[in-house]
XYZ file of C-alpha atoms in Angstrom:
561
model
C -71.273 -29.604 182.136
C -73.728 -27.036 181.304
C -73.227 -23.879 180.740
C -76.383 -21.116 180.668
C -76.228 -18.083 178.153
C -78.450 -15.377 177.918
C -78.111 -11.750 176.798
C -76.912 -9.086 179.179
C -79.573 -6.623 177.831
C -82.332 -6.319 180.463
C -84.796 -3.596 178.658
C -85.232 -3.089 174.752
C -83.282 -0.192 173.695
C -85.883 0.789 171.054
C -89.169 0.648 173.669
C -87.497 0.533 177.145
C -89.469 -2.075 178.350
C -88.242 -5.155 180.405
C -87.389 -8.411 178.459
C -89.016 -11.706 179.032
C -88.188 -15.316 178.495
C -89.334 -16.603 175.226
C -87.818 -19.988 174.630
C -84.825 -22.073 175.548
C -82.465 -24.436 173.545
C -79.793 -26.689 174.134
C -76.656 -27.116 172.230
C -73.849 -29.611 172.986
C -70.247 -27.748 172.013
C -66.722 -28.797 172.102
C -63.895 -26.112 172.892
C -60.499 -26.248 173.698
C -61.189 -23.881 176.647
C -64.409 -25.747 178.363
C -64.250 -28.844 176.707
C -67.153 -31.107 175.924
C -70.185 -29.132 177.314
C -74.294 -28.682 176.809
C -74.980 -24.820 176.152
C -78.436 -23.874 177.867
C -79.331 -20.731 175.489
C -82.263 -18.546 176.760
C -83.759 -16.412 174.317
C -85.221 -13.097 175.679
C -88.000 -11.220 174.189
C -89.556 -7.644 173.805
C -93.404 -7.877 174.199
C -94.038 -4.491 171.906
C -91.829 -5.129 169.213
C -91.528 -8.746 169.105
C -87.698 -8.241 168.520
C -85.768 -11.375 169.733
C -82.103 -10.899 171.973
C -79.609 -13.748 171.741
C -76.301 -14.555 173.779
C -73.375 -12.042 172.578
C -71.121 -14.616 174.522
C -72.181 -17.777 173.127
C -72.253 -16.333 169.333
C -68.548 -15.394 170.141
C -67.970 -18.707 171.511
C -69.401 -20.608 168.455
C -70.663 -20.074 165.207
C -74.513 -20.826 163.996
C -74.840 -24.663 163.144
C -71.501 -24.918 164.286
C -70.612 -28.237 167.257
C -66.999 -26.757 167.607
C -65.821 -23.369 169.360
C -64.273 -20.692 167.504
C -61.165 -21.482 169.692
C -61.364 -25.109 168.188
C -60.817 -23.779 164.674
C -58.039 -21.322 165.505
C -56.055 -24.305 167.447
C -56.783 -26.512 164.362
C -55.568 -24.155 161.826
C -52.273 -23.795 164.002
C -51.740 -27.073 164.095
C -51.788 -27.862 160.635
C -50.707 -24.597 158.958
C -47.750 -23.514 161.599
C -46.572 -26.628 163.020
C -47.474 -29.143 160.159
C -49.462 -31.678 161.806
C -51.601 -33.524 159.282
C -55.531 -33.898 159.489
C -55.210 -37.178 161.125
C -52.911 -36.006 163.808
C -55.156 -33.399 164.735
C -58.439 -35.677 164.436
C -56.699 -38.059 167.094
C -55.397 -34.716 169.252
C -58.223 -32.876 169.680
C -61.087 -35.314 168.891
C -62.433 -34.139 165.558
C -63.194 -35.584 162.326
C -60.091 -35.637 159.484
C -62.892 -34.009 157.279
C -63.885 -31.393 159.876
C -60.412 -30.614 160.828
C -59.299 -29.653 156.835
C -62.363 -27.550 156.627
C -61.769 -25.760 159.673
C -57.739 -25.062 158.775
C -59.457 -23.557 155.441
C -61.856 -21.513 157.108
C -59.305 -20.443 159.711
C -57.018 -19.344 157.032
C -59.292 -17.089 155.258
C -61.024 -15.509 158.205
C -57.193 -14.495 159.487
C -56.561 -12.916 155.791
C -59.556 -10.712 156.611
C -58.175 -9.547 160.188
C -55.085 -8.845 158.535
C -56.583 -6.799 156.294
C -58.805 -5.094 158.761
C -55.545 -4.607 161.453
C -53.345 -2.967 158.506
C -53.494 0.591 160.144
C -53.312 -0.442 163.678
C -49.766 -2.686 162.703
C -48.880 0.657 160.301
C -48.810 2.715 163.785
C -47.015 0.425 165.389
C -44.205 -0.107 163.068
C -43.919 3.529 162.250
C -41.006 2.688 159.869
C -40.426 -0.786 158.410
C -37.905 -2.611 156.038
C -39.163 -4.283 153.096
C -37.664 -7.578 152.606
C -39.493 -9.410 149.659
C -38.695 -12.726 147.853
C -40.648 -15.357 145.948
C -41.248 -19.354 146.135
C -42.684 -21.669 144.104
C -42.782 -25.996 143.834
C -42.177 -27.309 140.231
C -44.501 -25.867 137.508
C -47.037 -24.270 139.533
C -47.755 -20.456 140.443
C -45.843 -18.953 142.721
C -46.244 -16.784 146.191
C -44.398 -13.442 146.422
C -44.126 -12.477 150.335
C -43.037 -9.074 152.021
C -41.978 -9.310 155.463
C -40.562 -6.617 157.981
C -37.131 -8.284 159.101
C -37.124 -5.986 162.320
C -40.648 -7.426 163.555
C -41.104 -10.148 161.721
C -44.164 -9.577 160.491
C -45.487 -10.756 157.122
C -47.375 -7.650 155.610
C -48.562 -8.840 152.221
C -48.482 -12.178 150.213
C -49.675 -12.580 146.426
C -49.745 -15.201 143.966
C -48.056 -14.545 141.175
C -47.443 -16.438 138.021
C -43.454 -15.401 138.443
C -41.000 -12.740 139.982
C -41.346 -10.551 136.533
C -41.092 -6.903 137.156
C -44.461 -6.605 136.146
C -45.916 -8.677 138.874
C -43.655 -7.464 141.442
C -44.338 -3.699 141.070
C -47.835 -4.884 141.704
C -46.831 -6.484 144.708
C -44.863 -3.114 145.951
C -47.400 -0.497 145.177
C -49.974 -2.541 146.908
C -47.208 -2.632 149.942
C -46.889 0.924 149.058
C -50.375 1.764 150.040
C -50.893 0.123 153.199
C -47.707 0.638 154.771
C -46.250 3.618 153.223
C -41.960 4.036 152.165
C -39.941 1.959 153.767
C -36.430 2.989 155.137
C -34.810 0.391 153.059
C -35.351 -2.854 151.071
C -33.414 -6.263 150.945
C -33.637 -8.553 148.488
C -32.251 -11.561 146.306
C -30.565 -10.588 143.083
C -33.650 -10.988 141.082
C -33.293 -8.572 138.200
C -37.613 -8.393 138.085
C -37.546 -7.523 142.004
C -34.520 -5.272 142.214
C -36.013 -3.181 138.802
C -39.474 -3.102 140.181
C -38.063 -2.142 143.919
C -36.629 1.258 142.150
C -39.027 1.848 139.844
C -41.835 2.097 142.898
C -39.375 3.333 145.819
C -36.764 5.377 143.496
C -34.782 7.094 146.708
C -34.869 4.207 149.133
C -31.678 2.036 149.714
C -32.162 -1.274 148.029
C -29.374 -3.938 149.678
C -29.000 -7.116 147.924
C -28.343 -10.475 149.670
C -24.752 -11.142 150.810
C -25.208 -14.579 150.973
C -26.743 -15.037 147.221
C -24.062 -12.651 145.502
C -21.487 -15.256 147.254
C -23.523 -18.040 145.886
C -24.132 -17.141 142.644
C -20.890 -16.077 142.117
C -19.299 -19.448 143.398
C -22.124 -21.581 141.346
C -20.177 -19.386 137.826
C -16.867 -19.862 139.378
C -16.823 -23.624 140.275
C -19.931 -25.455 138.956
C -18.941 -26.502 135.807
C -15.855 -28.038 137.313
C -17.182 -29.445 140.293
C -19.967 -31.426 138.053
C -17.343 -32.869 135.846
C -15.524 -34.020 139.023
C -18.305 -35.641 140.124
C -18.945 -37.440 136.901
C -15.819 -38.435 136.420
C -15.209 -39.855 140.312
C -18.679 -41.906 139.603
C -17.669 -43.535 136.546
C -14.792 -45.365 138.724
C -17.306 -46.849 140.930
C -15.589 -46.827 143.912
C -18.258 -45.673 146.354
C -20.618 -48.856 145.980
C -17.737 -51.447 146.963
C -16.181 -48.994 149.757
C -19.718 -48.936 151.418
C -19.864 -52.933 150.842
C -16.396 -53.068 152.406
C -17.593 -51.170 155.566
C -20.460 -52.801 156.308
C -18.775 -55.772 156.144
C -16.235 -55.069 158.990
C -17.148 -55.888 162.188
C -18.262 -52.890 165.001
C -16.023 -51.782 167.125
C -14.527 -54.339 169.610
C -15.358 -52.871 173.291
C -13.107 -55.083 175.388
C -10.216 -54.572 172.690
C -10.744 -50.710 173.358
C -10.984 -51.316 176.984
C -7.544 -52.974 177.095
C -6.139 -50.248 174.681
C -7.224 -47.624 177.485
C -5.192 -49.332 179.816
C -2.291 -49.585 177.588
C -2.346 -53.028 176.090
C -3.964 -55.244 173.668
C -4.412 -58.960 173.358
C -5.791 -58.484 169.780
C -3.802 -56.950 167.647
C -6.085 -58.374 164.605
C -9.290 -56.726 165.885
C -7.245 -53.618 166.716
C -5.998 -53.157 162.840
C -9.248 -53.945 161.559
C -10.748 -51.190 163.791
C -8.462 -48.704 162.653
C -8.932 -49.642 158.999
C -12.301 -49.371 159.931
C -12.112 -45.666 160.996
C -9.873 -44.843 158.133
C -12.933 -45.735 155.669
C -15.279 -44.079 157.940
C -13.648 -40.521 157.155
C -13.921 -40.980 153.490
C -17.207 -42.170 153.294
C -18.702 -39.635 155.798
C -18.028 -35.987 154.312
C -19.620 -33.551 156.190
C -21.537 -30.389 154.644
C -21.623 -26.709 156.185
C -25.753 -26.857 155.804
C -25.361 -23.852 153.210
C -25.452 -26.388 150.359
C -23.323 -25.821 147.098
C -20.495 -23.754 146.657
C -19.853 -23.333 150.360
C -19.962 -27.262 150.450
C -17.897 -28.980 147.651
C -18.957 -32.333 148.028
C -17.232 -33.708 145.232
C -13.964 -31.974 145.967
C -14.323 -32.823 149.588
C -14.555 -36.667 148.870
C -11.550 -36.303 146.779
C -9.341 -35.044 149.573
C -10.874 -37.650 151.861
C -9.543 -40.305 149.289
C -6.199 -38.737 149.019
C -5.831 -38.208 152.778
C -7.254 -41.722 153.360
C -4.813 -43.603 150.855
C -2.038 -41.951 152.756
C -2.810 -42.798 156.166
C -3.756 -46.484 154.858
C -0.237 -47.041 152.940
C 1.769 -45.771 156.092
C -0.437 -48.338 158.515
C 0.111 -50.939 156.020
C 3.479 -51.175 156.918
C 2.735 -51.781 160.213
C 0.002 -54.278 159.971
C 0.787 -57.589 160.901
C -2.578 -59.954 160.547
C -2.980 -61.267 156.998
C -6.749 -60.090 157.076
C -6.400 -56.644 157.634
C -3.853 -56.390 155.085
C -5.654 -57.651 152.168
C -9.182 -55.538 153.350
C -6.378 -52.310 153.219
C -4.920 -53.567 149.971
C -8.395 -53.892 148.637
C -9.645 -50.564 149.749
C -6.058 -48.913 148.164
C -6.600 -50.478 144.887
C -10.297 -48.631 144.765
C -8.886 -45.428 146.198
C -6.337 -45.098 143.543
C -8.412 -45.386 140.473
C -9.593 -41.551 141.931
C -6.363 -40.427 143.459
C -4.129 -41.644 140.828
C -6.243 -40.649 137.775
C -4.508 -37.588 135.889
C -7.798 -36.176 134.746
C -9.268 -36.104 138.263
C -6.531 -34.519 139.684
C -6.052 -31.941 137.121
C -9.783 -31.017 137.163
C -9.257 -31.300 141.417
C -6.456 -29.157 141.394
C -8.146 -26.219 139.524
C -11.238 -26.550 141.847
C -8.609 -26.018 144.739
C -7.232 -23.100 143.399
C -10.299 -20.954 142.690
C -12.062 -22.091 146.105
C -8.839 -21.234 147.979
C -7.498 -18.285 146.307
C -10.932 -16.519 145.805
C -13.980 -18.094 146.906
C -12.791 -18.838 150.369
C -11.093 -15.259 150.724
C -14.149 -13.736 149.886
C -16.045 -15.844 152.243
C -13.659 -14.713 154.896
C -14.112 -11.053 154.221
C -17.546 -11.141 153.975
C -17.682 -12.924 157.370
C -19.802 -15.672 156.186
C -19.562 -18.458 158.927
C -18.655 -22.489 158.527
C -21.638 -23.268 159.981
C -25.206 -21.680 162.128
C -27.689 -19.716 161.011
C -27.503 -16.511 158.743
C -30.314 -14.806 159.933
C -29.370 -14.269 163.691
C -28.687 -10.904 165.019
C -25.251 -11.262 165.331
C -24.729 -11.914 161.879
C -26.702 -9.408 160.355
C -25.842 -6.547 162.597
C -24.096 -3.782 160.276
C -21.649 -2.131 163.031
C -18.720 -3.632 160.938
C -20.034 -2.964 157.264
C -17.394 -0.508 157.123
C -14.650 -3.109 157.971
C -16.021 -5.482 155.700
C -16.264 -3.075 152.820
C -12.782 -1.969 153.246
C -11.249 -5.807 153.520
C -13.216 -6.181 149.893
C -11.651 -3.192 148.576
C -8.357 -4.772 149.421
C -9.081 -8.144 148.446
C -10.451 -7.132 144.716
C -7.546 -4.370 144.512
C -5.135 -7.438 145.072
C -6.782 -9.760 142.491
C -6.221 -6.853 140.143
C -2.667 -7.062 140.364
C -2.870 -10.885 140.342
C -4.437 -10.501 136.538
C -1.325 -8.625 135.655
C 0.807 -11.632 136.657
C 1.905 -14.874 134.714
C -1.202 -17.271 136.029
C -3.127 -20.186 134.883
C -5.772 -19.588 132.524
C -8.315 -21.149 134.577
C -7.499 -18.836 137.529
C -7.137 -15.557 135.276
C -11.054 -16.019 134.214
C -12.328 -16.605 137.653
C -10.801 -13.469 139.129
C -11.627 -11.292 136.196
C -15.233 -12.653 136.762
C -15.172 -11.880 140.170
C -13.814 -8.607 139.693
C -16.365 -7.490 137.075
C -19.554 -8.914 139.385
C -17.929 -7.047 142.707
C -17.755 -4.020 140.545
C -21.314 -4.203 139.476
C -22.850 -4.923 143.012
C -20.411 -3.521 145.361
C -22.845 -0.018 145.535
C -25.917 -2.601 146.689
C -23.932 -4.958 148.840
C -23.281 -2.262 151.462
C -26.248 0.045 150.584
C -27.950 1.407 154.191
C -30.363 3.331 155.846
C -29.948 6.356 158.003
C -30.777 4.086 160.969
C -28.649 1.136 159.947
C -31.081 -1.690 160.463
C -31.115 -2.837 156.702
C -30.380 -6.550 157.326
C -26.972 -8.332 155.085
C -28.853 -11.478 154.226
C -32.257 -12.481 152.693
C -31.962 -16.048 154.371
C -34.598 -15.901 157.104
C -37.014 -15.509 153.923
C -35.275 -18.715 152.435
C -36.032 -20.243 155.928
C -39.433 -19.002 155.992
C -40.525 -20.603 153.015
C -38.771 -23.798 153.309
C -40.395 -24.123 156.661
C -44.145 -23.482 154.846
C -43.189 -26.121 151.892
C -41.815 -28.674 154.670
C -45.057 -28.453 156.737
C -47.019 -29.039 153.578
C -45.281 -31.742 152.067
C -45.548 -33.071 156.237
C -49.238 -33.074 155.949
C -50.253 -33.723 152.057
C -47.057 -34.907 150.380
C -44.620 -34.478 147.775
C -47.562 -34.601 144.987
C -49.986 -32.055 145.649
C -47.815 -29.476 147.383
C -47.149 -27.368 144.219
C -51.515 -27.099 143.920
C -52.017 -26.509 147.734
C -49.491 -23.378 147.354
C -51.088 -22.409 144.246
C -54.470 -22.877 145.457
C -53.652 -21.054 148.867
C -50.077 -20.287 149.813
C -50.661 -16.908 150.178
C -53.064 -17.340 152.988
C -50.566 -20.140 154.347
C -47.833 -17.569 154.218
C -50.175 -14.621 155.908
C -51.062 -17.334 158.625
C -47.827 -17.571 159.928
C -48.089 -14.256 161.649
C -50.129 -16.186 164.382
C -46.850 -17.647 165.601
C -45.515 -14.110 166.437
C -46.268 -12.634 169.977
C -46.141 -9.556 169.184
C -48.287 -9.503 166.019
C -51.253 -10.927 168.403
C -50.766 -8.594 171.040
C -51.141 -5.589 168.502
C -53.864 -7.696 166.683
C -55.514 -9.046 169.284
C -55.078 -6.707 172.124
C -57.027 -8.356 175.413
C -59.646 -10.137 173.437
C -60.191 -13.338 173.144
C -58.985 -14.453 169.711
C -61.554 -16.911 169.163
C -64.318 -13.945 169.553
C -62.535 -12.338 166.968
C -62.670 -15.142 164.698
C -66.298 -15.260 165.347
C -66.933 -11.687 163.943
C -65.836 -12.998 160.423
C -66.980 -16.827 160.768
C -69.465 -18.250 158.254
C -71.419 -21.419 159.318
C -70.601 -24.839 157.217
C -74.574 -24.896 157.039
C -75.419 -22.148 153.790
C -78.658 -20.410 154.516
C -81.295 -21.310 152.743
C -82.238 -24.494 150.636
C -79.934 -27.432 150.862
C -78.543 -28.433 147.370
C -80.512 -31.366 146.813
C -83.732 -29.090 146.826
C -82.141 -26.615 144.572
C -81.313 -29.228 142.110
C -85.034 -30.568 142.451
C -86.430 -27.081 141.427
C -84.199 -26.330 139.165
C -85.038 -29.550 137.475
C -88.751 -28.463 137.687
C -88.198 -25.087 136.425
C -86.414 -26.682 132.951
C -89.678 -29.204 132.866
C -91.815 -25.880 132.652
C -90.183 -24.331 130.319
C -89.783 -27.036 128.056
C -93.830 -27.956 128.316
C -94.531 -24.024 128.015
C -95.898 -24.332 131.330
C -93.545 -21.579 133.298
C -96.110 -18.599 133.962
C -94.519 -15.067 134.304
C -96.985 -13.755 136.272
C -98.136 -16.008 139.111
C -100.836 -13.589 140.784
C -102.966 -13.851 137.409
C -102.332 -17.794 137.215
C -103.565 -18.029 140.838
C -106.722 -15.502 140.350
C -107.728 -17.699 137.637
C -107.636 -20.809 139.327
C -109.436 -19.638 141.922
C -112.477 -17.803 139.462
C -112.560 -20.971 137.940
C -113.023 -23.155 141.229
C -115.463 -20.380 142.378
C -117.435 -20.479 139.257
C -117.487 -24.505 139.074
C -118.734 -24.630 142.656
C -121.940 -22.349 141.996
C -122.469 -24.264 139.178
C -121.597 -21.789 136.313
C -119.106 -22.438 133.631
C -116.605 -19.583 133.562
């Protein structure tokens, strides 16, 4: 396909005379919109001022010296930085070399950062008021990136690379946000002291709400982590998981024929049914599910212990009904392994302490805070704050009961857990329920964790675990900012009805540098160094030229200079 490009200007704006054709050249271009085509560019010339006029449409479509159009760069950057596809996947999908894909991705991130900066006034005008949500992420020992988002619109407002989430670094971030977007109507963050103190310094009269989920998580860790870790070590030392897994793998799959007979109310192979019954009990022990929130919301060691207790009870009940020798021996073997954990006094005492703290304090507080067993904590239904007064009232009732509980005759571990819970809540009560006049500060900072988790996962998918931290350190700020391209409303505000590729074209720099090549630069540097060394580098090239010319002139006429 051939497309013809020439300027829409008919007359020279300075001379006001008609332009005439100067020359024509062709380029082969690859585009998402047009595919692979031949661009015919007709240059126009002003005969008086000798000014050349090029096609604006071609300049918006593709950069100078470039084969791939701007929309290819935008698509490549979106595929790699938002969708997490590798350079090889992009290469096979679009038909671009892997090296070029990586270059276009980097260039797309750089250009978008400039586009975002230029459109800050437009974004500020649209948002009017905003919620400041701030958090940081890092990978291993590398520097971290701190991002600021507005949870209402989902816009990433500002991202900066920092050494840590210290008060000094966060103050710098927040002052930049304040300068660009003004004061927020509210702030939400996790419980990092540096973030909280910095937010109070930069925005002294703005309500700061700490993440309810972080409060629960931190409290749960302090209440149960030591006991939970010890319980896990004690169970692992008994070494029952490996033999139980081996037993499960050795069992035959569920017998379809026998199950069909059971469905009709009969069974010709009792032995097969007995083995399947044992298999099902063992499966329940070995497949402990998690809520997805992690510790302390999911206590995998106590869950395994509880499953062992329940499984042993069911197996003992079943053993009295078993007839086949093979199934009786298998059930006895499993019971023997389980008894090493279930009947161990130290394990039982530790597990009971964990159960006491979890059920009487942590799970009750979780219920009061309305943290569900499963599902996302970032959706609108959970972050709706219309029932905040009810939650606050229920917390007051719960901690009032714990105050009374402290004065009763209770076990030492429960006394320490209840006292610590009361102290933590008293210190954080105001910030847990802080709210702005519009009632729009979300309960959790969980969507920031999801945001960073997605970025890290995409980088690992593209580049592997080894270099993830290095990539986040080098370009994590631009990568986080580029996530705005996935926000439809953001694109509508920033790009309006303009073609996105043409906007990127305004900032695009060609891969090929203007001027000399690197090879020519090195050659001339070496030559200049040699001239310095032999003292032949003249400061005034005109005098040397004139002197040489005059010498040549005298020689030509037979006179020595």
